PDB file of C-alpha atoms in Angstrom:
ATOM      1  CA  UNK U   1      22.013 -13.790  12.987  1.00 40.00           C
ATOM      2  CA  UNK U   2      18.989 -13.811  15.565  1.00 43.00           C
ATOM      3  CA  UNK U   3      20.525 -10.520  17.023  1.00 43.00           C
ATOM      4  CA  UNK U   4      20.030  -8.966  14.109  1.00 43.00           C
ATOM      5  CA  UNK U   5      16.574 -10.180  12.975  1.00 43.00           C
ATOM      6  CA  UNK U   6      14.677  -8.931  15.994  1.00 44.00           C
ATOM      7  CA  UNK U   7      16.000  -5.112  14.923  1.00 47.00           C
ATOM      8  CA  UNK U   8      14.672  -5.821  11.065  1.00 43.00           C
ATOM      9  CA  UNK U   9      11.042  -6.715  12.974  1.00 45.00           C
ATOM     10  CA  UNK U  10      11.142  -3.647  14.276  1.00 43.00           C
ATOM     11  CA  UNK U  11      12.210  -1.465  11.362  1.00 48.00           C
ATOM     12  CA  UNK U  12       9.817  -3.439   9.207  1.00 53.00           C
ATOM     13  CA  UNK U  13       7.081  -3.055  11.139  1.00 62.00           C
ATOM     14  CA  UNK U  14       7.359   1.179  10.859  1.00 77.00           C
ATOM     15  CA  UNK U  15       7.539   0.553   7.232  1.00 82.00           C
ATOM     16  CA  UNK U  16       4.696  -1.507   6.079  1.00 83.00           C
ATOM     17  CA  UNK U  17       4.724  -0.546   2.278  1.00 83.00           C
ATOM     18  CA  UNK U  18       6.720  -1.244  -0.629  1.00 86.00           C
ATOM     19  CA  UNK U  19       6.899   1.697  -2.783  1.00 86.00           C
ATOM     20  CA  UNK U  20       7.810   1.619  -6.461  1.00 87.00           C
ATOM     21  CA  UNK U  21       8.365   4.716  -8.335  1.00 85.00           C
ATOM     22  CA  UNK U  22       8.230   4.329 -12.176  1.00 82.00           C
ATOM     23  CA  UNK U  23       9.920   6.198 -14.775  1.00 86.00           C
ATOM     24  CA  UNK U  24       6.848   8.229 -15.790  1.00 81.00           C
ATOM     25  CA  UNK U  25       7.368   9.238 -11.853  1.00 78.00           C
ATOM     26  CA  UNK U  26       4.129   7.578 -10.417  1.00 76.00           C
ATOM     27  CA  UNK U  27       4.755   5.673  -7.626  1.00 78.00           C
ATOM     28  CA  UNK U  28       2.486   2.152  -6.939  1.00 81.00           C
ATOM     29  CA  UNK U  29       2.200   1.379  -3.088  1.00 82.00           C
ATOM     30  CA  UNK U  30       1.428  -2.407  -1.936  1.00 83.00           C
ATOM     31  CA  UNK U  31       1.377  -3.899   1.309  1.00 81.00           C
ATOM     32  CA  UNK U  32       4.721  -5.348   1.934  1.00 84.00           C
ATOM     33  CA  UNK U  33       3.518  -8.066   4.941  1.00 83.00           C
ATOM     34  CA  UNK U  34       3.557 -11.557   2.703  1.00 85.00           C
ATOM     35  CA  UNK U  35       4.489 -10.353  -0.227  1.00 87.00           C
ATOM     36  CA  UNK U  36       6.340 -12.469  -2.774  1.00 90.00           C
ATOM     37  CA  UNK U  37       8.573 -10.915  -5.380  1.00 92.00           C
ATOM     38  CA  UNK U  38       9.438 -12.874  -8.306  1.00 93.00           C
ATOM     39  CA  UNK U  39      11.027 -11.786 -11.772  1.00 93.00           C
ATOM     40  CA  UNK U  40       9.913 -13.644 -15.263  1.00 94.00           C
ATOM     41  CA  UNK U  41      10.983 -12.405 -19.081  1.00 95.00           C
ATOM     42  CA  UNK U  42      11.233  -8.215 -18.225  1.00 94.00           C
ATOM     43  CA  UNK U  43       8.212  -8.208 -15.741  1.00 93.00           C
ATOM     44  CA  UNK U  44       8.396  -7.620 -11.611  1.00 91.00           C
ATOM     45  CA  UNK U  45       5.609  -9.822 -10.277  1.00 91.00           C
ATOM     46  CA  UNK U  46       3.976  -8.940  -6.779  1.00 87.00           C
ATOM     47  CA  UNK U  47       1.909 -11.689  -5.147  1.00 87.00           C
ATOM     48  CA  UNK U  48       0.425 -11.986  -1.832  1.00 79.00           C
ATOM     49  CA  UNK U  49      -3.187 -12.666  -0.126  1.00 75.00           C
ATOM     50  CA  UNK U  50      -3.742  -8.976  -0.789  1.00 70.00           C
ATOM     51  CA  UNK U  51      -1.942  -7.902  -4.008  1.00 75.00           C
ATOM     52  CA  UNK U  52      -1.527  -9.486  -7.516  1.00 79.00           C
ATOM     53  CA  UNK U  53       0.420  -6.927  -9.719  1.00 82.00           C
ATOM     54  CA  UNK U  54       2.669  -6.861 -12.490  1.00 86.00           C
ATOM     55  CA  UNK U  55       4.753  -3.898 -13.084  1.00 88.00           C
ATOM     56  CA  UNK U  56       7.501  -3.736 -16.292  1.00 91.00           C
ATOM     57  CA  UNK U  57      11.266  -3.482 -15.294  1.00 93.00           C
ATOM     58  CA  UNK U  58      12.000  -1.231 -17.672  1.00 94.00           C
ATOM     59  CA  UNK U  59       9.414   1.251 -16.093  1.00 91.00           C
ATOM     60  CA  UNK U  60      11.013   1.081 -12.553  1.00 91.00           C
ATOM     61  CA  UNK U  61      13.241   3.964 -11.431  1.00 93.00           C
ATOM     62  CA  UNK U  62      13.099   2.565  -8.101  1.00 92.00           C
ATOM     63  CA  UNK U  63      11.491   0.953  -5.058  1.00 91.00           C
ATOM     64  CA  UNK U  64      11.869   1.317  -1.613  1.00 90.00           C
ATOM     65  CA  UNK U  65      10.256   0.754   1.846  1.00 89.00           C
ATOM     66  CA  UNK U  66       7.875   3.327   3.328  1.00 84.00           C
ATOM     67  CA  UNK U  67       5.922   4.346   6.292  1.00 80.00           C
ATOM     68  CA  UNK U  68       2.210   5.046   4.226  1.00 74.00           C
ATOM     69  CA  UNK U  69       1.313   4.572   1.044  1.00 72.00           C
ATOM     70  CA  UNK U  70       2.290   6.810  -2.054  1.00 69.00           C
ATOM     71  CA  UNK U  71      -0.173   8.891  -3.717  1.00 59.00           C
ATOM     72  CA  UNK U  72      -0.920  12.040  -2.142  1.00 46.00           C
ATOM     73  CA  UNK U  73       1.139  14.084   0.563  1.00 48.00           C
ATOM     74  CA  UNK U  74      -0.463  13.921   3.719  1.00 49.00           C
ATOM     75  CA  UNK U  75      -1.866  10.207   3.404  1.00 56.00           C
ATOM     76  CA  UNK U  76      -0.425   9.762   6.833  1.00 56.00           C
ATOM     77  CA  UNK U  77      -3.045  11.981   8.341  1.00 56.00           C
ATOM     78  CA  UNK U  78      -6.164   9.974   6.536  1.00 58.00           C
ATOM     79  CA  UNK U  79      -5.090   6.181   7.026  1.00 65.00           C
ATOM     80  CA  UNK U  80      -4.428   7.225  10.827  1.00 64.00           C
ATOM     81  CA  UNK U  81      -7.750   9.368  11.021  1.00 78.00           C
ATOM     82  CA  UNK U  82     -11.563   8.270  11.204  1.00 87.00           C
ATOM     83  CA  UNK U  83     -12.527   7.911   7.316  1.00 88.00           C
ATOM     84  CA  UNK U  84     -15.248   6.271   4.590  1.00 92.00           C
ATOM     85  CA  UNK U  85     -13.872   3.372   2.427  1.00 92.00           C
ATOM     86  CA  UNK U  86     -14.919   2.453  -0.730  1.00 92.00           C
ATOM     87  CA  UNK U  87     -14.782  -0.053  -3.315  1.00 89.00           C
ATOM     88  CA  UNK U  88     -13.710   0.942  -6.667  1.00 84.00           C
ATOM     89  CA  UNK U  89     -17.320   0.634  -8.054  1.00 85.00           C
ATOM     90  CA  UNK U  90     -18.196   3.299  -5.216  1.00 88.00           C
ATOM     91  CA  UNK U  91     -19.838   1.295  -2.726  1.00 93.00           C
ATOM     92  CA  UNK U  92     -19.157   1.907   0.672  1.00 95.00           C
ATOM     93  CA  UNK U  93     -17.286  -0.431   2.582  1.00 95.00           C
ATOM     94  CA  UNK U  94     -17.476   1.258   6.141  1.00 95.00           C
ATOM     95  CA  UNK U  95     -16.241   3.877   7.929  1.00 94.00           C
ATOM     96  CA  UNK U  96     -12.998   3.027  10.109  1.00 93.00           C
ATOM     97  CA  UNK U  97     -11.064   4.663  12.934  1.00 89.00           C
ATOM     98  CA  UNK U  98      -7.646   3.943  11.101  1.00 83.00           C
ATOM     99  CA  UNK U  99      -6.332   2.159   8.044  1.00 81.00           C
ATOM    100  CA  UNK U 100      -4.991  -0.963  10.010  1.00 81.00           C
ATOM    101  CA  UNK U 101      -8.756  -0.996  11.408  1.00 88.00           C
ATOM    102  CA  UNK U 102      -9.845  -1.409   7.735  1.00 88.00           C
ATOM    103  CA  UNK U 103      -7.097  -3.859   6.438  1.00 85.00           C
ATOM    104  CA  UNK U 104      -8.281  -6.119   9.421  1.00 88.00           C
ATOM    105  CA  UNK U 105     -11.990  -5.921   8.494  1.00 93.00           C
ATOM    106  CA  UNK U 106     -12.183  -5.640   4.514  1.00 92.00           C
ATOM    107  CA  UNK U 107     -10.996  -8.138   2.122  1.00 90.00           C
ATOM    108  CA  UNK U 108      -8.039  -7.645   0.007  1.00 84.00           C
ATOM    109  CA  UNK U 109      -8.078  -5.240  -2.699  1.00 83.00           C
ATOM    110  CA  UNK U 110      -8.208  -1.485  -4.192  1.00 84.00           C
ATOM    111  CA  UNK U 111     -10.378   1.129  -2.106  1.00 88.00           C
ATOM    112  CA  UNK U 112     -11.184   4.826  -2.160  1.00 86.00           C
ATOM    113  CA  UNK U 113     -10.191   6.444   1.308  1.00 87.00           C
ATOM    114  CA  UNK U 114     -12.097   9.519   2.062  1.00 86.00           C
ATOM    115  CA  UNK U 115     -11.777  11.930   5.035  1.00 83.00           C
ATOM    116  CA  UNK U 116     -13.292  15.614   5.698  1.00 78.00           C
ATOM    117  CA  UNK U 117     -10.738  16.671   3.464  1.00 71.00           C
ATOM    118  CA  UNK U 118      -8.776  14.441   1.301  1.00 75.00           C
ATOM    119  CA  UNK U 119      -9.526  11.521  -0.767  1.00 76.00           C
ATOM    120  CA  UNK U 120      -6.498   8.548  -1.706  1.00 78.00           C
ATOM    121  CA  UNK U 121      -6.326   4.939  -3.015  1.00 79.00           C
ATOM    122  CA  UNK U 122      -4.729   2.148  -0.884  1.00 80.00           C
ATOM    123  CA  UNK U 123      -4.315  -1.140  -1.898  1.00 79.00           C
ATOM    124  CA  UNK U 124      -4.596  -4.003   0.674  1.00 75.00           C
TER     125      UNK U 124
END
């Protein structure tokens, strides 16, 4: 069993989001480190230091683990590039060299991630 575990780490650790796509086809992203899953009367409930969401089964196509956050193609280039977060009231939170940089600094919750170019929400 320990033989096995120390792979998981490892895959884990490339994948650091849990990605659920719903049946509308948006897809919700949250930060899979400490994250309890639990499952009361129809409704998926996601709770961890950083996330506290609720998300209908019967809206869930699927879910599955991924390497960046869902949203907009070519978030891997912004949460490992220099860029301006912000609160969802549009205050800025700083400016960061990468999103791990931010997770470590901000406290949990929504932001707006904004580079030269492109513009997401994470969740953290």
């Amino acid at each position: 069993m320990a033989v096995c575990a120390i792979p998981m780490l490892a895959i884990g650790a490339d994948y650091p989001w849990l990605t659920f796509k719903m049946t509308d086809g948006t897809e919700i992203s949250v930060a899979a480190e400490g994250l309890a899953i639990d499952y009361i009367d129809g409704i998926l409930l996601l709770k961890s230091p950083t996330v506290d969401q609720s998300l209908p089964i019967d809206r869930l196509a699927t879910m599955r683990f991924t390497a960046f956050a869902a949203g907009v193609e070519g978030t891997s280039e912004i949460l490992l590039s220099e860029a301006d977060y912000y609160d969802l009231s549009g205050k800025k939170a700083g400016r960061f060299i990468s999103s791990d940089e931010a997770r470590k600094s901000l406290p949990s919750g929504a932001y707006i991630v904004k580079s030269e170019n492109r513009t997401i929400k994470v969740i953290f």
